[in-house]
Coordinates of N, CA and C in Angstrom, one line a residue:
X284 N -28.1 -6.2 16.8 CA -27.3 -6.9 15.5 C -26.7 -6.6 14.2
X285 N -26.1 -6.9 14.1 CA -24.9 -6.3 13.5 C -26.0 -5.7 11.5
X286 N -25.4 -4.6 11.7 CA -26.1 -4.6 9.8 C -25.2 -4.9 9.2
X287 N -25.4 -6.2 8.2 CA -24.8 -6.6 7.0 C -24.4 -5.6 5.1
X288 N -22.8 -4.9 5.5 CA -22.9 -3.7 3.9 C -22.6 -4.0 3.3
X289 N -22.7 -3.8 2.6 CA -21.8 -4.7 0.5 C -21.8 -4.1 0.1
X290 N -20.8 -3.2 -0.2 CA -20.9 -2.3 -1.6 C -20.1 -2.6 -2.4
X291 N -20.6 -1.5 -3.4 CA -20.4 -2.0 -4.7 C -19.5 -0.7 -5.7
X292 N -18.5 -0.8 -5.6 CA -17.9 0.8 -6.3 C -16.8 -0.4 -7.3
X293 N -17.1 0.2 -8.8 CA -15.8 -0.6 -9.4 C -14.2 0.0 -8.8
X294 N -14.3 1.5 -8.9 CA -12.9 2.5 -8.1 C -12.6 1.2 -7.1
X295 N -11.9 0.6 -6.7 CA -11.3 -0.5 -5.1 C -10.9 0.4 -3.9
X296 N -9.8 1.4 -4.2 CA -10.6 2.2 -3.6 C -10.7 2.8 -2.3
X297 N -12.2 3.6 -4.0 CA -12.8 4.1 -3.1 C -14.0 3.8 -2.4
X298 N -14.1 2.1 -2.8 CA -15.0 1.1 -2.2 C -13.9 0.9 -1.1
X299 N -13.0 0.6 -0.8 CA -12.5 0.4 0.6 C -13.0 1.8 1.9
X300 N -12.6 3.1 1.4 CA -12.8 4.0 1.7 C -14.1 4.4 2.1
X301 N -15.1 3.6 1.4 CA -16.7 3.6 2.1 C -17.3 2.7 3.1
X302 N -16.8 1.5 3.3 CA -16.3 0.8 3.7 C -16.0 0.9 4.8
X303 N -15.3 2.1 5.0 CA -14.1 1.7 6.0 C -15.2 3.0 7.1
X304 N -15.9 3.9 6.0 CA -17.0 4.7 6.7 C -18.6 3.7 7.8
X305 N -18.1 2.7 6.5 CA -19.2 2.3 7.7 C -18.4 1.4 8.6
X306 N -17.9 0.5 8.4 CA -16.9 0.5 10.0 C -17.2 1.3 11.8
X307 N -17.5 2.3 10.0 CA -17.0 3.1 11.8 C -18.4 3.8 12.6
X308 N -19.4 2.6 12.1 CA -20.9 3.4 12.9 C -20.9 1.7 13.6
X309 N -21.4 2.1 14.6 CA -22.0 1.5 15.9 C -22.7 0.4 15.5
X310 N -23.2 -0.9 15.2 CA -24.2 -1.6 14.3 C -23.9 -1.5 12.9
X311 N -23.1 -1.5 12.8 CA -22.3 -1.5 11.1 C -21.3 -2.6 11.0
X312 N -21.6 -2.9 10.3 CA -20.3 -4.4 9.7 C -20.2 -3.9 8.0
X313 N -19.1 -3.8 7.4 CA -18.9 -3.6 5.9 C -18.8 -4.9 5.3
X314 N -18.9 -5.7 4.6 CA -18.3 -7.0 3.2 C -17.2 -6.7 3.0
X315 N -16.0 -7.5 2.7 CA -15.2 -6.9 2.0 C -15.5 -6.5 -0.1
X316 N -15.7 -5.5 0.4 CA -16.3 -4.4 -1.4 C -16.2 -5.0 -2.3
X317 N -17.0 -5.4 -3.1 CA -16.5 -6.2 -4.8 C -16.9 -4.4 -5.3
X318 N -16.2 -5.4 -6.8 CA -16.4 -4.4 -8.1 C -17.5 -4.7 -9.0
X319 N -18.0 -5.4 -9.0 CA -18.7 -5.4 -10.1 C -19.9 -6.2 -9.9
X320 N -20.7 -6.4 -11.5 CA -22.6 -6.9 -10.4 C -22.8 -8.5 -9.9
X321 N -21.5 -9.0 -11.8 CA -21.5 -10.9 -11.3 C -21.0 -11.5 -9.7
X322 N -19.9 -10.4 -9.3 CA -19.1 -10.9 -7.5 C -20.6 -10.3 -6.9
X323 N -20.8 -8.8 -7.2 CA -21.9 -8.5 -5.9 C -22.7 -9.7 -5.8
X324 N -23.5 -10.6 -7.1 CA -24.6 -11.8 -6.8 C -24.2 -12.3 -6.3
X325 N -23.1 -12.8 -6.2 CA -22.0 -14.5 -5.8 C -22.3 -13.8 -4.6
X326 N -21.7 -12.5 -3.6 CA -21.9 -11.9 -2.4 C -23.1 -12.5 -1.9
X327 N -23.9 -11.8 -2.9 CA -25.5 -11.8 -2.2 C -26.0 -13.2 -1.9
X328 N -26.1 -14.3 -3.2 CA -26.5 -16.0 -2.8 C -25.7 -16.3 -2.0
X329 N -23.8 -15.8 -1.2 CA -24.0 -16.4 -0.5 C -23.6 -15.7 1.4
X330 N -24.1 -14.2 1.5 CA -24.4 -14.0 2.5 C -25.4 -13.1 3.1
X331 N -26.2 -13.3 4.2 CA -26.8 -12.2 4.4 C -26.1 -10.8 4.0
X332 N -27.2 -9.9 3.5 CA -27.0 -8.7 3.3 C -28.2 -8.5 3.3
X333 N -27.9 -7.7 3.9 CA -28.7 -6.4 5.2 C -28.6 -4.8 4.3
X334 N -27.3 -4.7 3.8 CA -27.5 -3.3 3.2 C -26.7 -3.2 1.6
X335 N -27.1 -2.8 1.5 CA -26.1 -2.4 -0.5 C -26.1 -0.9 -0.4
X336 N -24.6 -0.8 -0.7 CA -24.3 1.1 -1.1 C -23.4 0.7 -1.9
X337 N -24.6 1.3 -3.6 CA -24.0 0.9 -5.3 C -23.5 2.2 -6.0
X338 N -22.5 1.3 -6.7 CA -22.6 3.1 -7.6 C -23.4 3.3 -8.7
X339 N -23.3 3.6 -9.0 CA -24.5 4.6 -10.7 C -24.0 3.7 -11.5
X340 N -22.9 4.0 -11.8 CA -22.3 4.2 -13.6 C -21.0 2.6 -12.9
X341 N -21.1 1.1 -14.0 CA -20.0 0.2 -14.0 C -20.0 0.0 -14.6
X342 N -18.8 -0.9 -15.1 CA -18.5 -1.3 -16.1 C -19.5 -3.0 -17.3
X343 N -20.2 -3.0 -16.7 CA -21.5 -4.3 -17.1 C -22.6 -3.5 -16.6
X344 N -22.9 -2.5 -16.4 CA -24.6 -2.2 -16.2 C -24.5 -0.5 -15.3
X345 N -25.6 -0.8 -14.0 CA -26.0 0.2 -13.1 C -26.0 -0.1 -11.7
X346 N -25.7 0.2 -10.7 CA -25.9 -0.4 -9.6 C -27.3 -0.9 -9.1
X347 N -28.0 0.1 -10.1 CA -29.6 -0.3 -9.7 C -29.8 -0.9 -10.1
X348 N -29.1 -1.5 -11.1 CA -29.6 -2.9 -11.7 C -30.2 -3.9 -10.9
X349 N -28.6 -3.7 -10.0 CA -28.3 -5.0 -7.8 C -29.9 -4.5 -7.8
X350 N -30.3 -3.0 -7.5 CA -30.9 -3.0 -7.1 C -32.5 -3.2 -6.9
X351 N -32.7 -2.9 -8.9 CA -34.0 -4.2 -9.0 C -34.5 -5.2 -8.6
X352 N -33.4 -6.4 -8.3 CA -33.2 -7.4 -8.6 C -33.7 -7.9 -7.4
X353 N -33.3 -7.0 -6.3 CA -32.9 -7.3 -5.7 C -34.2 -7.2 -4.4
X354 N -34.6 -7.6 -3.3 CA -35.3 -7.5 -1.7 C -34.3 -6.7 -1.0
X355 N -33.5 -5.5 -1.3 CA -33.0 -5.2 0.1 C -32.8 -4.0 -0.1
X356 N -32.8 -3.3 0.7 CA -32.4 -2.2 1.3 C -31.3 -0.9 1.0
X357 N -31.5 0.1 0.0 CA -30.1 0.6 -0.7 C -30.4 1.5 -1.2
X358 N -28.8 2.3 -1.0 CA -28.3 4.1 -0.5 C -27.6 4.0 -1.9
X359 N -28.3 4.7 -3.0 CA -26.9 5.1 -4.3 C -25.8 6.1 -3.9
X360 N -24.7 5.3 -4.1 CA -23.4 6.9 -4.0 C -22.6 6.6 -5.5
X361 N -23.2 8.4 -5.6 CA -22.5 8.3 -7.5 C -22.6 9.3 -7.8
X362 N -22.1 10.1 -8.8 CA -20.7 11.4 -8.6 C -21.3 11.7 -9.9
X363 N -23.0 10.6 -10.4 CA -23.9 11.4 -11.6 C -25.5 12.3 -10.8
X364 N -25.1 13.5 -12.1 CA -26.0 14.2 -11.1 C -27.2 14.7 -11.5
X365 N -27.5 14.4 -13.3 CA -28.6 13.7 -13.7 C -29.8 13.7 -13.1
X366 N -30.6 14.8 -12.8 CA -31.5 14.7 -12.2 C -32.6 13.3 -12.3
X367 N -33.4 12.7 -13.5 CA -33.4 12.2 -14.4 C -32.9 10.7 -14.1
X368 N -31.7 10.3 -13.8 CA -31.6 9.0 -13.2 C -31.0 9.6 -12.2
X369 N -30.9 10.0 -10.9 CA -31.8 9.8 -8.8 C -33.4 9.9 -9.6
X370 N -34.4 10.5 -10.4 CA -35.0 10.1 -9.6 C -35.0 8.8 -10.3
X371 N -34.6 7.4 -11.1 CA -35.4 7.0 -12.0 C -34.5 6.1 -10.9
X372 N -33.6 6.1 -10.3 CA -33.0 5.5 -8.9 C -33.5 5.3 -7.7
X373 N -34.0 6.0 -7.0 CA -35.4 6.3 -6.6 C -36.3 5.6 -7.1
X374 N -37.0 5.3 -7.9 CA -38.1 4.6 -8.6 C -38.2 3.6 -8.7
X375 N -36.6 3.2 -8.5 CA -36.3 0.9 -8.4 C -36.1 0.7 -7.6
X376 N -35.7 1.9 -6.7 CA -36.0 0.8 -4.3 C -35.2 1.9 -4.1
X377 N -34.4 2.6 -4.7 CA -33.1 3.0 -3.6 C -32.9 3.9 -2.6
X378 N -33.0 3.8 -0.9 CA -33.6 4.6 -0.2 C -33.4 5.7 -0.7
X379 N -31.9 5.9 -1.0 CA -31.5 7.1 -1.5 C -30.7 7.4 -1.8
X380 N -30.4 8.7 -2.3 CA -28.9 9.1 -3.2 C -28.3 9.8 -2.7
X381 N -26.8 9.4 -2.0 CA -26.1 10.1 -2.4 C -24.3 11.2 -3.5
X382 N -25.1 12.0 -3.6 CA -23.8 12.3 -4.3 C -22.1 12.4 -4.1
X383 N -21.6 12.2 -4.7 CA -19.9 11.9 -4.4 C -18.9 12.9 -5.3
X384 N -18.4 12.9 -4.5 CA -17.4 12.7 -3.2 C -18.4 13.1 -2.0
X385 N -18.2 13.1 -0.9 CA -19.3 14.1 0.5 C -18.2 12.9 1.7
X386 N -18.2 13.9 2.6 CA -17.8 13.5 3.1 C -18.0 12.3 4.2
X387 N -17.8 11.6 5.1 CA -17.6 10.5 6.3 C -19.1 11.4 6.9
X388 N -19.2 12.1 7.4 CA -20.2 12.3 8.1 C -22.1 12.7 7.5
X389 N -21.9 12.6 6.0 CA -23.0 12.3 5.0 C -23.9 11.2 5.3
X390 N -22.7 9.9 5.5 CA -23.5 9.0 5.1 C -23.1 8.5 6.5
X391 N -22.7 8.7 7.3 CA -22.9 7.8 9.0 C -23.9 8.5 9.3
X392 N -24.4 9.9 9.5 CA -25.2 9.9 9.6 C -26.4 9.1 9.2
X393 N -26.8 9.2 8.3 CA -27.5 8.1 7.5 C -27.9 7.6 7.7
X394 N -27.0 6.6 7.8 CA -27.1 4.7 9.1 C -27.3 5.1 10.4
X395 N -27.1 6.5 10.8 CA -27.6 6.4 12.1 C -29.3 6.4 12.3
X396 N -29.0 6.8 11.3 CA -30.6 6.8 10.8 C -31.8 6.1 10.8
X397 N -30.8 5.6 9.7 CA -31.2 4.4 9.3 C -31.8 3.0 10.2
X398 N -30.3 2.3 10.8 CA -30.5 1.9 12.6 C -32.3 2.5 12.9
X399 N -32.2 3.3 13.7 CA -33.5 3.6 14.3 C -35.0 2.9 12.6
X400 N -34.6 3.4 12.5 CA -35.5 3.3 10.7 C -36.0 1.6 10.9
X401 N -34.9 0.6 11.0 CA -35.2 -0.8 11.0 C -35.4 -1.7 12.1
X402 N -35.5 -1.2 13.1 CA -35.5 -0.8 14.6 C -37.4 -0.9 15.0
X403 N -37.5 0.3 13.5 CA -39.0 0.4 13.5 C -39.7 -0.5 13.2
X404 N -38.9 -1.4 12.7 CA -39.6 -2.1 12.3 C -40.0 -4.1 12.5
X405 N -39.6 -3.9 13.3 CA -39.3 -5.0 14.7 C -41.1 -4.7 15.7
X406 N -41.9 -4.1 15.9 CA -42.9 -4.1 16.0 C -44.2 -4.6 14.8
X407 N -45.3 -4.9 16.2 CA -46.4 -5.8 15.8 C -47.2 -4.7 14.6
X408 N -46.7 -3.2 15.0 CA -48.0 -3.1 13.8 C -47.4 -1.6 13.6
X409 N -48.0 -0.5 12.8 CA -47.4 0.7 12.7 C -48.0 1.1 12.6
X410 N -48.8 2.5 13.8 CA -49.9 3.5 13.3 C -48.9 5.1 12.3
X411 N -49.8 5.6 11.6 CA -49.6 6.4 10.6 C -48.7 7.3 11.1
X412 N -49.6 7.9 12.3 CA -48.7 9.4 12.8 C -46.6 9.0 12.7
X413 N -47.0 7.8 13.2 CA -45.4 7.4 13.5 C -45.1 6.5 12.3
X414 N -45.1 6.5 11.6 CA -45.2 5.6 10.2 C -43.9 7.0 9.5
X415 N -45.3 8.6 9.7 CA -44.4 9.0 8.7 C -42.8 10.3 9.6
X416 N -43.3 10.3 10.6 CA -42.3 10.9 11.5 C -40.3 10.0 11.9
X417 N -41.0 8.7 10.9 CA -39.9 7.7 11.2 C -39.4 8.2 9.8
X418 N -40.7 8.0 8.0 CA -39.9 8.7 7.7 C -39.8 9.3 7.1
X419 N -40.2 10.8 8.0 CA -39.4 12.3 7.7 C -37.9 11.9 8.7
X420 N -37.8 11.4 9.4 CA -36.3 11.2 10.2 C -35.5 11.0 9.3
X421 N -36.1 9.6 8.4 CA -34.7 9.5 7.9 C -34.4 9.6 6.6
X422 N -35.4 10.1 5.5 CA -35.0 11.3 4.4 C -34.2 12.6 5.4
X423 N -34.6 13.3 5.8 CA -34.7 14.7 7.1 C -32.9 14.4 5.9
X424 N -31.9 12.7 6.8 CA -30.4 13.0 6.6 C -30.1 12.7 4.8
X425 N -31.0 12.9 4.4 CA -30.2 12.3 3.2 C -30.8 12.8 1.5
X426 N -30.8 14.7 3.0 CA -31.3 14.8 1.1 C -29.9 15.0 0.2
X427 N -30.7 14.7 -1.2 CA -29.4 14.4 -1.8 C -28.7 15.3 -2.1
X428 N -27.2 15.5 -1.7 CA -26.3 16.7 -2.1 C -26.2 17.4 -0.5
X429 N -27.0 16.7 0.2 CA -27.2 17.7 2.0 C -26.5 17.3 2.0
X430 N -25.9 18.8 3.7 CA -25.1 19.3 4.5 C -23.5 18.3 4.1
X431 N -22.7 18.7 3.9 CA -21.0 17.6 4.5 C -20.8 17.8 2.9
X432 N -22.0 17.9 2.1 CA -20.9 17.3 0.1 C -20.8 17.6 -0.6
X433 N -20.2 18.1 -1.5 CA -19.3 18.7 -2.0 C -19.5 18.1 -3.7
X434 N -19.2 18.8 -4.7 CA -19.1 19.5 -5.9 C -19.2 18.1 -6.1
X435 N -20.5 17.3 -7.6 CA -19.6 15.8 -8.2 C -18.6 16.0 -7.9
X436 N -17.3 15.1 -8.4 CA -16.0 15.0 -8.5 C -15.5 13.5 -9.2
X437 N -14.2 12.9 -8.6 CA -13.7 11.9 -8.9 C -12.8 12.1 -8.1
X438 N -13.0 10.2 -7.9 CA -12.2 9.3 -6.9 C -10.9 10.0 -6.6
X439 N -10.6 11.1 -7.2 CA -9.1 11.7 -6.2 C -9.6 13.1 -5.1
X440 N -10.4 13.1 -5.4 CA -11.3 14.7 -4.3 C -11.8 13.5 -3.3
X441 N -12.4 11.9 -3.3 CA -12.1 11.4 -2.3 C -12.2 10.9 -1.5
X442 N -9.6 10.6 -2.5 CA -9.1 10.7 -1.0 C -8.5 11.8 -0.5
X443 N -8.6 13.1 -1.3 CA -8.4 13.9 -0.9 C -9.3 13.9 0.8
X444 N -10.4 14.0 0.5 CA -11.3 13.9 2.3 C -10.6 13.0 3.0
X445 N -10.7 11.5 2.1 CA -10.2 10.7 3.4 C -9.5 11.2 4.2
X446 N -7.7 11.4 2.9 CA -6.7 12.0 3.0 C -6.9 12.8 4.7
X447 N -7.7 13.6 4.6 CA -7.9 14.9 5.3 C -8.0 14.5 6.7
X448 N -9.5 13.5 7.0 CA -10.1 12.6 8.1 C -9.9 12.2 9.0
X449 N -8.4 11.6 8.0 CA -7.5 10.9 8.6 C -5.9 11.4 9.2
X450 N -6.4 12.8 8.5 CA -5.2 13.4 9.6 C -4.5 13.8 11.2
X451 N -3.8 14.0 11.4 CA -3.6 14.3 13.2 C -4.0 16.1 12.0
X452 N -4.1 16.8 11.6 CA -3.9 18.4 12.2 C -3.7 18.8 10.1
X453 N -4.0 19.8 10.6 CA -3.9 20.5 8.4 C -3.2 20.0 7.9
X454 N -3.2 19.6 6.4 CA -2.3 19.5 5.5 C -1.9 20.8 4.5
X455 N -0.9 20.4 4.5 CA -0.6 21.3 3.3 C -0.8 20.2 1.9
X456 N -0.6 20.7 0.8 CA -1.7 21.3 -0.5 C -0.2 19.4 -1.5
X457 N 1.1 20.1 -0.5 CA 2.4 18.9 -1.2 C 2.1 18.0 0.4
X458 N 1.4 18.0 1.0 CA 1.9 16.7 2.0 C -0.5 15.9 1.3
X459 N -1.1 16.8 0.4 CA -2.7 15.9 0.7 C -1.6 15.3 -1.0
X460 N -1.0 15.5 -1.7 CA -0.7 15.3 -3.5 C -0.3 13.7 -2.3
X461 N 0.5 14.4 -1.7 CA 1.8 12.3 -1.6 C 0.5 11.3 -0.8
X462 N 0.2 11.8 0.0 CA -1.0 11.1 0.8 C -2.0 10.2 -0.4
X463 N -2.3 11.5 -1.8 CA -2.6 10.1 -3.3 C -2.5 9.7 -3.1
X464 N -1.5 10.6 -3.9 CA -0.3 9.8 -5.1 C -1.1 11.3 -6.5
X465 N -0.7 11.7 -5.6 CA -0.8 13.0 -7.5 C -0.4 13.7 -7.3
X466 N -0.5 15.2 -8.4 CA 0.2 16.4 -8.3 C 0.4 16.7 -7.7
X467 N 1.2 17.7 -7.2 CA 0.6 18.9 -6.0 C -0.8 19.9 -7.0
X468 N -0.5 20.3 -8.1 CA -1.6 20.7 -9.0 C -1.9 20.3 -9.3
X469 N -3.3 19.2 -9.0 CA -3.8 18.6 -9.0 C -4.5 18.3 -8.2
X470 N -3.7 18.5 -7.0 CA -4.1 18.6 -5.6 C -4.7 20.0 -5.0
X471 N -4.2 20.9 -5.5 CA -4.5 22.2 -4.8 C -6.3 22.7 -6.1
X472 N -6.4 21.8 -7.7 CA -7.6 21.9 -8.1 C -8.2 21.7 -7.1
X473 N -8.3 20.1 -6.7 CA -9.3 19.2 -6.0 C -9.9 20.0 -5.1
X474 N -8.3 21.4 -4.1 CA -8.6 21.3 -3.2 C -9.6 23.1 -3.1
X475 N -9.1 23.9 -3.7 CA -10.1 24.9 -4.0 C -11.4 24.9 -4.3
X476 N -12.0 23.6 -5.1 CA -13.0 23.6 -5.8 C -14.2 23.4 -3.5
X477 N -12.5 21.8 -3.2 CA -14.1 21.4 -1.8 C -14.7 22.5 -1.1
X478 N -12.5 23.6 -1.4 CA -13.4 25.0 0.3 C -14.1 25.9 -0.2
X479 N -14.1 26.5 -2.8 CA -15.3 26.6 -2.7 C -16.5 26.0 -2.7
X480 N -16.6 25.1 -1.9 CA -17.5 24.5 -1.9 C -18.1 24.1 -0.3
X481 N -17.2 25.0 0.5 CA -17.4 24.7 2.6 C -17.2 22.9 2.1
X482 N -17.0 22.7 1.8 CA -16.2 21.2 2.6 C -15.9 21.2 2.9
X483 N -13.8 21.5 2.8 CA -12.7 21.7 4.1 C -13.1 22.9 4.1
X484 N -12.0 23.6 5.2 CA -11.6 24.6 5.1 C -10.1 25.1 4.9
X485 N -9.9 26.1 5.4 CA -8.4 26.8 4.8 C -8.1 27.6 5.6
X486 N -6.3 27.8 6.2 CA -6.0 29.1 7.1 C -4.2 28.9 6.3
X487 N -3.9 30.2 6.4 CA -2.6 30.6 6.4 C -1.6 30.3 7.3
X488 N -1.1 30.0 7.2 CA 0.3 29.9 7.8 C 1.4 31.2 7.0
X489 N 2.3 31.2 7.9 CA 3.6 32.2 8.0 C 4.4 31.1 7.9
X490 N 5.8 31.0 7.6 CA 6.7 30.5 7.0 C 8.3 31.7 7.3
X491 N 9.6 31.2 7.4 CA 10.8 32.4 8.4 C 10.2 33.0 6.5
X492 N 10.1 32.2 5.1 CA 10.8 33.2 3.8 C 8.7 34.6 4.1
X493 N 8.4 35.0 4.9 CA 7.0 35.4 5.0 C 6.3 35.1 3.3
X494 N 6.3 33.6 3.0 CA 5.9 33.8 1.7 C 4.7 32.6 3.1
X495 N 2.9 33.2 2.5 CA 2.1 32.5 3.7 C 1.9 30.6 2.9
X496 N 1.6 29.6 3.6 CA 1.3 28.4 2.8 C -0.5 28.0 3.5
X497 N -1.5 27.9 2.3 CA -2.5 27.1 2.7 C -2.1 26.4 3.4
X498 N -3.2 25.9 4.8 CA -3.1 24.8 5.0 C -5.0 23.9 5.1
X499 N -5.3 22.7 4.9 CA -5.8 22.6 4.5 C -7.4 21.2 5.7
X500 N -7.8 21.5 5.9 CA -8.6 20.9 7.3 C -10.4 20.5 6.8
X501 N -10.7 19.3 6.8 CA -12.1 19.1 7.2 C -12.0 19.8 7.7
X502 N -14.1 19.7 8.7 CA -15.0 20.7 9.1 C -15.5 19.7 10.4

């Protein structure tokens, strides 16, 4: 049975990217992403939603408000790194908290483990040792800022990661800038931060002029 996922993010482009990440995982399907709490509530009322992916900061509240009022498994995807926000999100019922921006594999790895976690509850009874193993396996893939995550940043960084993942090969800063609709300087600044965090790789290509050009790619 497919796991129906609703993405709530006030940035349309970012919501679409996260929905695509979901659709790439076998057994998961993303509903049309929504940008506000009111629409999210309407979608939940009219559809079977198994999992929520919610941003923390929204114009009329927080994604955690929705987590509190629903009996639906949820993941918070946010650039907010305040420990108290993370803690309150988990206390409210979120299964994990993933810091934006992140590589597709961070979310997808958790979703694969979550699928196994869901199947565990189909049995008639649980055993303590097996239960502890299921919980441990689920959260090993979900540490805040875990493997593949990059420093908190803006939606521009998320767009850059998506562009690099979709590219057929390494890209120059100019190519990245054109792909995400940003200036070259802006793209270079975000690329430098991603490279420093080892989220992406950087190599040099020498042209006819002898001046090296940086090429960027996802790991």
